[in-house]
mmCIF file with all atom_site columns, C-alpha atoms in Angstrom:
data_model
loop_
_atom_site.group_PDB
_atom_site.id
_atom_site.type_symbol
_atom_site.label_atom_id
_atom_site.label_alt_id
_atom_site.label_comp_id
_atom_site.label_asym_id
_atom_site.label_entity_id
_atom_site.label_seq_id
_atom_site.pdbx_PDB_ins_code
_atom_site.Cartn_x
_atom_site.Cartn_y
_atom_site.Cartn_z
_atom_site.occupancy
_atom_site.B_iso_or_equiv
_atom_site.pdbx_formal_charge
_atom_site.auth_seq_id
_atom_site.auth_comp_id
_atom_site.auth_asym_id
_atom_site.auth_atom_id
_atom_site.pdbx_PDB_model_num
ATOM 1   C CA . MET A 1 1   ? -22.466 11.655 17.402 1.00 0.00 ? 366 MET A CA 1
ATOM 2   C CA . ASN A 1 2   ? -22.187 15.561 17.789 1.00 0.00 ? 367 ASN A CA 1
ATOM 3   C CA . THR A 1 3   ? -25.686 16.790 17.646 1.00 0.00 ? 368 THR A CA 1
ATOM 4   C CA . HIS A 1 4   ? -25.702 20.238 19.550 1.00 0.00 ? 369 HIS A CA 1
ATOM 5   C CA . LYS A 1 5   ? -24.458 23.354 18.675 1.00 0.00 ? 370 LYS A CA 1
ATOM 6   C CA . ILE A 1 6   ? -22.820 25.769 20.962 1.00 0.00 ? 371 ILE A CA 1
ATOM 7   C CA . THR A 1 7   ? -25.504 28.318 21.959 1.00 0.00 ? 372 THR A CA 1
ATOM 8   C CA . ILE A 1 8   ? -24.198 32.000 22.523 1.00 0.00 ? 373 ILE A CA 1
ATOM 9   C CA . VAL A 1 9   ? -26.989 33.888 24.365 1.00 0.00 ? 374 VAL A CA 1
ATOM 10  C CA . GLY A 1 10  ? -27.044 37.780 24.690 1.00 0.00 ? 375 GLY A CA 1
ATOM 11  C CA . CYS A 1 11  ? -28.169 38.398 28.549 1.00 0.00 ? 376 CYS A CA 1
ATOM 12  C CA . GLY A 1 12  ? -29.034 42.051 27.732 1.00 0.00 ? 377 GLY A CA 1
ATOM 13  C CA . PRO A 1 13  ? -27.463 45.071 29.637 1.00 0.00 ? 378 PRO A CA 1
ATOM 14  C CA . GLY A 1 14  ? -28.200 43.942 33.142 1.00 0.00 ? 379 GLY A CA 1
ATOM 15  C CA . ALA A 1 15  ? -31.665 43.145 34.559 1.00 0.00 ? 380 ALA A CA 1
ATOM 16  C CA . LEU A 1 16  ? -33.173 40.116 33.777 1.00 0.00 ? 381 LEU A CA 1
ATOM 17  C CA . ASP A 1 17  ? -36.417 42.046 32.539 1.00 0.00 ? 382 ASP A CA 1
ATOM 18  C CA . TYR A 1 18  ? -34.419 42.622 29.544 1.00 0.00 ? 383 TYR A CA 1
ATOM 19  C CA . LEU A 1 19  ? -33.692 38.870 28.609 1.00 0.00 ? 384 LEU A CA 1
ATOM 20  C CA . THR A 1 20  ? -35.772 37.666 25.875 1.00 0.00 ? 385 THR A CA 1
ATOM 21  C CA . PRO A 1 21  ? -37.973 34.668 25.892 1.00 0.00 ? 386 PRO A CA 1
ATOM 22  C CA . VAL A 1 22  ? -35.720 32.760 23.493 1.00 0.00 ? 387 VAL A CA 1
ATOM 23  C CA . ALA A 1 23  ? -32.499 33.432 25.456 1.00 0.00 ? 388 ALA A CA 1
ATOM 24  C CA . ARG A 1 24  ? -34.290 32.182 28.722 1.00 0.00 ? 389 ARG A CA 1
ATOM 25  C CA . ALA A 1 25  ? -35.477 29.037 27.006 1.00 0.00 ? 390 ALA A CA 1
ATOM 26  C CA . ALA A 1 26  ? -31.887 28.274 25.726 1.00 0.00 ? 391 ALA A CA 1
ATOM 27  C CA . ILE A 1 27  ? -30.492 28.888 29.176 1.00 0.00 ? 392 ILE A CA 1
ATOM 28  C CA . GLU A 1 28  ? -33.082 26.634 30.738 1.00 0.00 ? 393 GLU A CA 1
ATOM 29  C CA . HIS A 1 29  ? -32.112 23.704 28.545 1.00 0.00 ? 394 HIS A CA 1
ATOM 30  C CA . ALA A 1 30  ? -28.402 24.170 28.768 1.00 0.00 ? 395 ALA A CA 1
ATOM 31  C CA . LYS A 1 31  ? -26.511 21.300 30.548 1.00 0.00 ? 396 LYS A CA 1
ATOM 32  C CA . VAL A 1 32  ? -23.238 23.394 30.625 1.00 0.00 ? 397 VAL A CA 1
ATOM 33  C CA . LEU A 1 33  ? -23.109 27.066 31.192 1.00 0.00 ? 398 LEU A CA 1
ATOM 34  C CA . VAL A 1 34  ? -20.161 29.273 30.516 1.00 0.00 ? 399 VAL A CA 1
ATOM 35  C CA . GLY A 1 35  ? -19.712 32.640 31.316 1.00 0.00 ? 400 GLY A CA 1
ATOM 36  C CA . ALA A 1 36  ? -18.506 35.460 33.768 1.00 0.00 ? 401 ALA A CA 1
ATOM 37  C CA . GLN A 1 37  ? -19.247 34.786 37.322 1.00 0.00 ? 402 GLN A CA 1
ATOM 38  C CA . ARG A 1 38  ? -21.900 37.759 37.422 1.00 0.00 ? 403 ARG A CA 1
ATOM 39  C CA . LEU A 1 39  ? -23.813 36.365 34.560 1.00 0.00 ? 404 LEU A CA 1
ATOM 40  C CA . LEU A 1 40  ? -23.754 32.824 36.002 1.00 0.00 ? 405 LEU A CA 1
ATOM 41  C CA . ASP A 1 41  ? -25.013 34.243 39.241 1.00 0.00 ? 406 ASP A CA 1
ATOM 42  C CA . LEU A 1 42  ? -28.138 35.591 37.402 1.00 0.00 ? 407 LEU A CA 1
ATOM 43  C CA . PHE A 1 43  ? -29.311 31.555 36.866 1.00 0.00 ? 408 PHE A CA 1
ATOM 44  C CA . PRO A 1 44  ? -28.923 30.180 40.568 1.00 0.00 ? 409 PRO A CA 1
ATOM 45  C CA . THR A 1 45  ? -31.451 27.552 40.354 1.00 0.00 ? 410 THR A CA 1
ATOM 46  C CA . GLN A 1 46  ? -30.405 26.237 36.686 1.00 0.00 ? 411 GLN A CA 1
ATOM 47  C CA . ASP A 1 47  ? -28.936 22.675 37.062 1.00 0.00 ? 412 ASP A CA 1
ATOM 48  C CA . ALA A 1 48  ? -26.265 22.824 34.797 1.00 0.00 ? 413 ALA A CA 1
ATOM 49  C CA . GLU A 1 49  ? -22.173 22.457 34.915 1.00 0.00 ? 414 GLU A CA 1
ATOM 50  C CA . ARG A 1 50  ? -20.628 26.191 35.129 1.00 0.00 ? 415 ARG A CA 1
ATOM 51  C CA . ILE A 1 51  ? -17.461 27.129 33.614 1.00 0.00 ? 416 ILE A CA 1
ATOM 52  C CA . VAL A 1 52  ? -16.522 30.662 34.633 1.00 0.00 ? 417 VAL A CA 1
ATOM 53  C CA . VAL A 1 53  ? -14.996 32.999 32.187 1.00 0.00 ? 418 VAL A CA 1
ATOM 54  C CA . LYS A 1 54  ? -11.895 34.795 33.653 1.00 0.00 ? 419 LYS A CA 1
ATOM 55  C CA . ALA A 1 55  ? -9.074  36.135 31.622 1.00 0.00 ? 420 ALA A CA 1
ATOM 56  C CA . ASP A 1 56  ? -7.678  33.157 30.281 1.00 0.00 ? 421 ASP A CA 1
ATOM 57  C CA . ILE A 1 57  ? -10.048 32.473 27.256 1.00 0.00 ? 422 ILE A CA 1
ATOM 58  C CA . GLU A 1 58  ? -7.998  29.654 25.703 1.00 0.00 ? 423 GLU A CA 1
ATOM 59  C CA . THR A 1 59  ? -8.659  27.434 28.663 1.00 0.00 ? 424 THR A CA 1
ATOM 60  C CA . VAL A 1 60  ? -12.374 28.322 28.581 1.00 0.00 ? 425 VAL A CA 1
ATOM 61  C CA . LEU A 1 61  ? -12.501 27.497 24.845 1.00 0.00 ? 426 LEU A CA 1
ATOM 62  C CA . GLY A 1 62  ? -10.632 24.117 25.634 1.00 0.00 ? 427 GLY A CA 1
ATOM 63  C CA . GLN A 1 63  ? -13.275 23.365 28.294 1.00 0.00 ? 428 GLN A CA 1
ATOM 64  C CA . ILE A 1 64  ? -15.985 23.999 25.676 1.00 0.00 ? 429 ILE A CA 1
ATOM 65  C CA . ALA A 1 65  ? -14.466 21.746 23.325 1.00 0.00 ? 430 ALA A CA 1
ATOM 66  C CA . ALA A 1 66  ? -14.205 19.114 25.313 1.00 0.00 ? 431 ALA A CA 1
ATOM 67  C CA . ARG A 1 67  ? -18.027 19.100 26.159 1.00 0.00 ? 432 ARG A CA 1
ATOM 68  C CA . ALA A 1 68  ? -19.418 20.787 22.810 1.00 0.00 ? 433 ALA A CA 1
ATOM 69  C CA . GLY A 1 69  ? -21.436 18.058 20.810 1.00 0.00 ? 434 GLY A CA 1
ATOM 70  C CA . GLN A 1 70  ? -22.273 15.870 23.739 1.00 0.00 ? 435 GLN A CA 1
ATOM 71  C CA . LYS A 1 71  ? -23.615 18.240 25.750 1.00 0.00 ? 436 LYS A CA 1
ATOM 72  C CA . ARG A 1 72  ? -25.843 21.438 25.293 1.00 0.00 ? 437 ARG A CA 1
ATOM 73  C CA . VAL A 1 73  ? -23.296 24.198 25.774 1.00 0.00 ? 438 VAL A CA 1
ATOM 74  C CA . VAL A 1 74  ? -24.489 27.690 26.153 1.00 0.00 ? 439 VAL A CA 1
ATOM 75  C CA . ALA A 1 75  ? -22.327 30.595 26.390 1.00 0.00 ? 440 ALA A CA 1
ATOM 76  C CA . LEU A 1 76  ? -23.719 33.981 28.334 1.00 0.00 ? 441 LEU A CA 1
ATOM 77  C CA . VAL A 1 77  ? -22.566 37.139 27.405 1.00 0.00 ? 442 VAL A CA 1
ATOM 78  C CA . THR A 1 78  ? -23.431 40.857 28.327 1.00 0.00 ? 443 THR A CA 1
ATOM 79  C CA . GLY A 1 79  ? -25.853 42.761 26.027 1.00 0.00 ? 444 GLY A CA 1
ATOM 80  C CA . ASP A 1 80  ? -25.628 41.528 22.566 1.00 0.00 ? 445 ASP A CA 1
ATOM 81  C CA . PRO A 1 81  ? -23.245 38.784 21.250 1.00 0.00 ? 446 PRO A CA 1
ATOM 82  C CA . GLY A 1 82  ? -22.221 40.908 18.162 1.00 0.00 ? 447 GLY A CA 1
ATOM 83  C CA . LEU A 1 83  ? -20.899 43.517 20.266 1.00 0.00 ? 448 LEU A CA 1
ATOM 84  C CA . CYS A 1 84  ? -17.510 42.939 21.794 1.00 0.00 ? 449 CYS A CA 1
ATOM 85  C CA . SER A 1 85  ? -18.281 39.733 23.632 1.00 0.00 ? 450 SER A CA 1
ATOM 86  C CA . LEU A 1 86  ? -17.184 36.318 24.010 1.00 0.00 ? 451 LEU A CA 1
ATOM 87  C CA . ALA A 1 87  ? -18.938 35.162 20.843 1.00 0.00 ? 452 ALA A CA 1
ATOM 88  C CA . THR A 1 88  ? -16.119 36.324 18.569 1.00 0.00 ? 453 THR A CA 1
ATOM 89  C CA . PRO A 1 89  ? -13.451 33.949 19.939 1.00 0.00 ? 454 PRO A CA 1
ATOM 90  C CA . ILE A 1 90  ? -16.100 31.011 20.290 1.00 0.00 ? 455 ILE A CA 1
ATOM 91  C CA . VAL A 1 91  ? -16.855 31.430 16.341 1.00 0.00 ? 456 VAL A CA 1
ATOM 92  C CA . LYS A 1 92  ? -13.601 31.771 15.234 1.00 0.00 ? 457 LYS A CA 1
ATOM 93  C CA . ARG A 1 93  ? -12.681 28.532 17.093 1.00 0.00 ? 458 ARG A CA 1
ATOM 94  C CA . PHE A 1 94  ? -15.548 26.379 16.431 1.00 0.00 ? 459 PHE A CA 1
ATOM 95  C CA . GLY A 1 95  ? -16.776 27.957 13.219 1.00 0.00 ? 460 GLY A CA 1
ATOM 96  C CA . ARG A 1 96  ? -20.132 29.624 12.310 1.00 0.00 ? 461 ARG A CA 1
ATOM 97  C CA . ALA A 1 97  ? -21.975 26.344 11.538 1.00 0.00 ? 462 ALA A CA 1
ATOM 98  C CA . ALA A 1 98  ? -21.294 24.885 14.969 1.00 0.00 ? 463 ALA A CA 1
ATOM 99  C CA . CYS A 1 99  ? -22.498 28.051 16.695 1.00 0.00 ? 464 CYS A CA 1
ATOM 100 C CA . GLN A 1 100 ? -26.101 29.612 17.361 1.00 0.00 ? 465 GLN A CA 1
ATOM 101 C CA . ILE A 1 101 ? -26.186 33.095 18.263 1.00 0.00 ? 466 ILE A CA 1
ATOM 102 C CA . ILE A 1 102 ? -29.190 34.317 20.294 1.00 0.00 ? 467 ILE A CA 1
ATOM 103 C CA . PRO A 1 103 ? -29.101 38.301 20.224 1.00 0.00 ? 468 PRO A CA 1
ATOM 104 C CA . GLY A 1 104 ? -29.784 40.543 23.082 1.00 0.00 ? 469 GLY A CA 1
ATOM 105 C CA . VAL A 1 105 ? -30.473 44.044 23.985 1.00 0.00 ? 470 VAL A CA 1
ATOM 106 C CA . SER A 1 106 ? -27.431 45.953 24.161 1.00 0.00 ? 471 SER A CA 1
ATOM 107 C CA . SER A 1 107 ? -26.424 48.767 26.583 1.00 0.00 ? 472 SER A CA 1
ATOM 108 C CA . VAL A 1 108 ? -25.551 50.834 23.567 1.00 0.00 ? 473 VAL A CA 1
ATOM 109 C CA . GLN A 1 109 ? -29.298 50.409 22.451 1.00 0.00 ? 474 GLN A CA 1
ATOM 110 C CA . VAL A 1 110 ? -30.524 51.249 25.822 1.00 0.00 ? 475 VAL A CA 1
ATOM 111 C CA . ALA A 1 111 ? -28.258 54.358 26.325 1.00 0.00 ? 476 ALA A CA 1
ATOM 112 C CA . PHE A 1 112 ? -29.607 55.969 22.836 1.00 0.00 ? 477 PHE A CA 1
ATOM 113 C CA . ALA A 1 113 ? -33.115 55.085 23.919 1.00 0.00 ? 478 ALA A CA 1
ATOM 114 C CA . ARG A 1 114 ? -32.923 56.758 27.249 1.00 0.00 ? 479 ARG A CA 1
ATOM 115 C CA . LEU A 1 115 ? -32.077 59.902 25.382 1.00 0.00 ? 480 LEU A CA 1
ATOM 116 C CA . GLY A 1 116 ? -34.996 59.641 22.747 1.00 0.00 ? 481 GLY A CA 1
ATOM 117 C CA . LEU A 1 117 ? -32.460 59.020 20.065 1.00 0.00 ? 482 LEU A CA 1
ATOM 118 C CA . ASP A 1 118 ? -31.897 56.318 17.198 1.00 0.00 ? 483 ASP A CA 1
ATOM 119 C CA . TRP A 1 119 ? -28.348 54.842 16.711 1.00 0.00 ? 484 TRP A CA 1
ATOM 120 C CA . LEU A 1 120 ? -28.197 54.013 12.829 1.00 0.00 ? 485 LEU A CA 1
ATOM 121 C CA . ASP A 1 121 ? -25.440 56.297 12.104 1.00 0.00 ? 486 ASP A CA 1
ATOM 122 C CA . ALA A 1 122 ? -23.828 55.990 15.629 1.00 0.00 ? 487 ALA A CA 1
ATOM 123 C CA . ARG A 1 123 ? -20.039 55.167 15.702 1.00 0.00 ? 488 ARG A CA 1
ATOM 124 C CA . ILE A 1 124 ? -19.128 52.566 18.453 1.00 0.00 ? 489 ILE A CA 1
ATOM 125 C CA . VAL A 1 125 ? -15.839 52.301 20.068 1.00 0.00 ? 490 VAL A CA 1
ATOM 126 C CA . THR A 1 126 ? -14.661 49.974 22.717 1.00 0.00 ? 491 THR A CA 1
ATOM 127 C CA . ALA A 1 127 ? -12.511 51.460 25.304 1.00 0.00 ? 492 ALA A CA 1
ATOM 128 C CA . HIS A 1 128 ? -13.537 48.651 27.859 1.00 0.00 ? 493 HIS A CA 1
ATOM 129 C CA . ASP A 1 129 ? -10.524 46.436 27.688 1.00 0.00 ? 494 ASP A CA 1
ATOM 130 C CA . LYS A 1 130 ? -7.865  48.504 26.167 1.00 0.00 ? 495 LYS A CA 1
ATOM 131 C CA . LYS A 1 131 ? -7.349  52.156 24.717 1.00 0.00 ? 496 LYS A CA 1
ATOM 132 C CA . PRO A 1 132 ? -8.767  52.000 21.411 1.00 0.00 ? 497 PRO A CA 1
ATOM 133 C CA . ASP A 1 133 ? -6.538  52.108 18.092 1.00 0.00 ? 498 ASP A CA 1
ATOM 134 C CA . THR A 1 134 ? -7.931  55.419 16.549 1.00 0.00 ? 499 THR A CA 1
ATOM 135 C CA . SER A 1 135 ? -7.713  59.126 17.656 1.00 0.00 ? 500 SER A CA 1
ATOM 136 C CA . ALA A 1 136 ? -9.737  62.230 18.094 1.00 0.00 ? 501 ALA A CA 1
ATOM 137 C CA . ALA A 1 137 ? -8.773  63.366 14.563 1.00 0.00 ? 502 ALA A CA 1
ATOM 138 C CA . ALA A 1 138 ? -10.232 60.090 12.913 1.00 0.00 ? 503 ALA A CA 1
ATOM 139 C CA . LEU A 1 139 ? -13.806 60.738 15.006 1.00 0.00 ? 504 LEU A CA 1
ATOM 140 C CA . VAL A 1 140 ? -14.196 64.607 14.781 1.00 0.00 ? 505 VAL A CA 1
ATOM 141 C CA . ARG A 1 141 ? -16.850 63.902 12.157 1.00 0.00 ? 506 ARG A CA 1
ATOM 142 C CA . GLU A 1 142 ? -18.969 61.437 13.787 1.00 0.00 ? 507 GLU A CA 1
ATOM 143 C CA . LYS A 1 143 ? -22.223 62.985 15.117 1.00 0.00 ? 508 LYS A CA 1
ATOM 144 C CA . LYS A 1 144 ? -22.954 60.091 17.632 1.00 0.00 ? 509 LYS A CA 1
ATOM 145 C CA . LEU A 1 145 ? -20.284 58.175 19.317 1.00 0.00 ? 510 LEU A CA 1
ATOM 146 C CA . ALA A 1 146 ? -20.703 55.568 21.978 1.00 0.00 ? 511 ALA A CA 1
ATOM 147 C CA . VAL A 1 147 ? -17.853 54.493 23.738 1.00 0.00 ? 512 VAL A CA 1
ATOM 148 C CA . LEU A 1 148 ? -17.692 51.272 26.183 1.00 0.00 ? 513 LEU A CA 1
ATOM 149 C CA . ALA A 1 149 ? -15.989 52.280 29.027 1.00 0.00 ? 514 ALA A CA 1
ATOM 150 C CA . GLY A 1 150 ? -15.528 51.429 32.758 1.00 0.00 ? 515 GLY A CA 1
ATOM 151 C CA . ASN A 1 151 ? -11.831 50.708 32.627 1.00 0.00 ? 516 ASN A CA 1
ATOM 152 C CA . ASP A 1 152 ? -9.582  52.859 34.626 1.00 0.00 ? 517 ASP A CA 1
ATOM 153 C CA . THR A 1 153 ? -6.657  52.554 32.386 1.00 0.00 ? 518 THR A CA 1
ATOM 154 C CA . THR A 1 154 ? -8.588  53.772 29.531 1.00 0.00 ? 519 THR A CA 1
ATOM 155 C CA . GLN A 1 155 ? -10.411 56.847 30.928 1.00 0.00 ? 520 GLN A CA 1
ATOM 156 C CA . PRO A 1 156 ? -7.776  59.213 30.364 1.00 0.00 ? 521 PRO A CA 1
ATOM 157 C CA . TRP A 1 157 ? -8.067  58.176 26.489 1.00 0.00 ? 522 TRP A CA 1
ATOM 158 C CA . ILE A 1 158 ? -11.824 59.077 26.676 1.00 0.00 ? 523 ILE A CA 1
ATOM 159 C CA . ALA A 1 159 ? -11.314 61.920 28.524 1.00 0.00 ? 524 ALA A CA 1
ATOM 160 C CA . SER A 1 160 ? -8.855  63.381 25.844 1.00 0.00 ? 525 SER A CA 1
ATOM 161 C CA . LEU A 1 161 ? -11.439 62.316 22.893 1.00 0.00 ? 526 LEU A CA 1
ATOM 162 C CA . ALA A 1 162 ? -14.077 64.075 24.990 1.00 0.00 ? 527 ALA A CA 1
ATOM 163 C CA . THR A 1 163 ? -11.952 67.557 25.312 1.00 0.00 ? 528 THR A CA 1
ATOM 164 C CA . ALA A 1 164 ? -10.794 67.519 21.803 1.00 0.00 ? 529 ALA A CA 1
ATOM 165 C CA . LEU A 1 165 ? -14.829 67.156 20.585 1.00 0.00 ? 530 LEU A CA 1
ATOM 166 C CA . ALA A 1 166 ? -15.778 69.421 23.332 1.00 0.00 ? 531 ALA A CA 1
ATOM 167 C CA . ALA A 1 167 ? -16.630 72.709 20.758 1.00 0.00 ? 532 ALA A CA 1
ATOM 168 C CA . SER A 1 168 ? -18.955 70.637 18.936 1.00 0.00 ? 533 SER A CA 1
ATOM 169 C CA . HIS A 1 169 ? -20.126 67.905 21.138 1.00 0.00 ? 534 HIS A CA 1
ATOM 170 C CA . GLN A 1 170 ? -21.824 67.127 24.360 1.00 0.00 ? 535 GLN A CA 1
ATOM 171 C CA . VAL A 1 171 ? -20.810 64.443 26.874 1.00 0.00 ? 536 VAL A CA 1
ATOM 172 C CA . PHE A 1 172 ? -23.312 61.735 28.498 1.00 0.00 ? 537 PHE A CA 1
ATOM 173 C CA . VAL A 1 173 ? -22.429 59.111 30.921 1.00 0.00 ? 538 VAL A CA 1
ATOM 174 C CA . CYS A 1 174 ? -24.713 56.274 31.269 1.00 0.00 ? 539 CYS A CA 1
ATOM 175 C CA . GLU A 1 175 ? -23.787 53.846 34.071 1.00 0.00 ? 540 GLU A CA 1
ATOM 176 C CA . ASN A 1 176 ? -25.616 50.773 35.125 1.00 0.00 ? 541 ASN A CA 1
ATOM 177 C CA . LEU A 1 177 ? -28.029 51.079 32.696 1.00 0.00 ? 542 LEU A CA 1
ATOM 178 C CA . THR A 1 178 ? -31.508 48.889 33.498 1.00 0.00 ? 543 THR A CA 1
ATOM 179 C CA . LEU A 1 179 ? -30.257 48.391 36.938 1.00 0.00 ? 544 LEU A CA 1
ATOM 180 C CA . PRO A 1 180 ? -31.556 49.728 40.300 1.00 0.00 ? 545 PRO A CA 1
ATOM 181 C CA . ASP A 1 181 ? -28.610 52.079 40.222 1.00 0.00 ? 546 ASP A CA 1
ATOM 182 C CA . GLU A 1 182 ? -28.834 53.372 36.769 1.00 0.00 ? 547 GLU A CA 1
ATOM 183 C CA . ARG A 1 183 ? -27.687 56.769 36.389 1.00 0.00 ? 548 ARG A CA 1
ATOM 184 C CA . ILE A 1 184 ? -27.212 58.975 33.129 1.00 0.00 ? 549 ILE A CA 1
ATOM 185 C CA . ARG A 1 185 ? -25.673 62.448 33.573 1.00 0.00 ? 550 ARG A CA 1
ATOM 186 C CA . GLN A 1 186 ? -24.626 65.296 31.133 1.00 0.00 ? 551 GLN A CA 1
ATOM 187 C CA . ILE A 1 187 ? -21.217 66.286 32.459 1.00 0.00 ? 552 ILE A CA 1
ATOM 188 C CA . LYS A 1 188 ? -18.366 68.499 31.194 1.00 0.00 ? 553 LYS A CA 1
ATOM 189 C CA . PRO A 1 189 ? -15.275 66.773 29.286 1.00 0.00 ? 554 PRO A CA 1
ATOM 190 C CA . SER A 1 190 ? -13.034 67.988 32.104 1.00 0.00 ? 555 SER A CA 1
ATOM 191 C CA . GLN A 1 191 ? -14.836 65.909 34.560 1.00 0.00 ? 556 GLN A CA 1
ATOM 192 C CA . LEU A 1 192 ? -13.822 62.755 33.120 1.00 0.00 ? 557 LEU A CA 1
ATOM 193 C CA . GLN A 1 193 ? -10.429 63.295 34.000 1.00 0.00 ? 558 GLN A CA 1
ATOM 194 C CA . THR A 1 194 ? -11.199 62.372 37.585 1.00 0.00 ? 559 THR A CA 1
ATOM 195 C CA . MET A 1 195 ? -14.811 61.015 38.060 1.00 0.00 ? 560 MET A CA 1
ATOM 196 C CA . LYS A 1 196 ? -15.024 57.241 39.249 1.00 0.00 ? 561 LYS A CA 1
ATOM 197 C CA . LEU A 1 197 ? -16.788 55.552 36.257 1.00 0.00 ? 562 LEU A CA 1
ATOM 198 C CA . ALA A 1 198 ? -18.987 52.253 37.059 1.00 0.00 ? 563 ALA A CA 1
ATOM 199 C CA . SER A 1 199 ? -17.531 49.191 35.255 1.00 0.00 ? 564 SER A CA 1
ATOM 200 C CA . ARG A 1 200 ? -20.918 49.211 33.416 1.00 0.00 ? 565 ARG A CA 1
ATOM 201 C CA . THR A 1 201 ? -20.580 52.493 31.583 1.00 0.00 ? 566 THR A CA 1
ATOM 202 C CA . ILE A 1 202 ? -21.353 53.870 28.098 1.00 0.00 ? 567 ILE A CA 1
ATOM 203 C CA . VAL A 1 203 ? -19.941 57.369 27.306 1.00 0.00 ? 568 VAL A CA 1
ATOM 204 C CA . LEU A 1 204 ? -22.185 59.040 24.357 1.00 0.00 ? 569 LEU A CA 1
ATOM 205 C CA . LEU A 1 205 ? -20.543 61.763 22.794 1.00 0.00 ? 570 LEU A CA 1
ATOM 206 C CA . LEU A 1 206 ? -23.153 63.948 20.943 1.00 0.00 ? 571 LEU A CA 1
ATOM 207 C CA . HIS A 1 207 ? -22.897 66.440 18.274 1.00 0.00 ? 572 HIS A CA 1
ATOM 208 C CA . LYS A 1 208 ? -25.133 69.382 19.292 1.00 0.00 ? 573 LYS A CA 1
ATOM 209 C CA . GLU A 1 209 ? -27.042 69.337 16.200 1.00 0.00 ? 574 GLU A CA 1
ATOM 210 C CA . VAL A 1 210 ? -28.266 66.080 17.079 1.00 0.00 ? 575 VAL A CA 1
ATOM 211 C CA . LEU A 1 211 ? -29.561 67.382 20.316 1.00 0.00 ? 576 LEU A CA 1
ATOM 212 C CA . GLN A 1 212 ? -31.433 70.105 18.849 1.00 0.00 ? 577 GLN A CA 1
#
């Protein structure tokens, strides 16, 4: 009899200090942990079967299907499950009724918090996996843009966006938020063309009015 929902846990932006008590409790009760290797490595003492998420998501979904219901399956995602995560294909495959989602702190939240800004009206664009299907013309009216970066192949797109908005927006590169090597820099758009970004990077493009 199937009794256990698939639990999807937001692990926060990086540091374990940002893992919520509810998330920690769910992980402690897991019999199967699913996630990227770096997330699994955060819990070395947890006695659970481990499924490493790589590029082949369909294989991972099949592995979850073989265990779901009979075992407590917990999927680990970076940040918040609602923001560009493994939660989307899991819920699509198994349905909302079969899943429990535990929210987490996202790197976008942390980036805006570090600058002392709210993000209620922010536009979030993901360029972490592939070039976004949008243009600078479509984004020019946005006063707060958060771009999920950290991919060399999409960095030219981010640089071109920053250049197009240079007259009205300022650029902040937020890397490795909450980790010991966290770094936040205000840069010129031209610097994005050549600078090396960490894999955990949020680029904020903020209208000058927002910063007054």
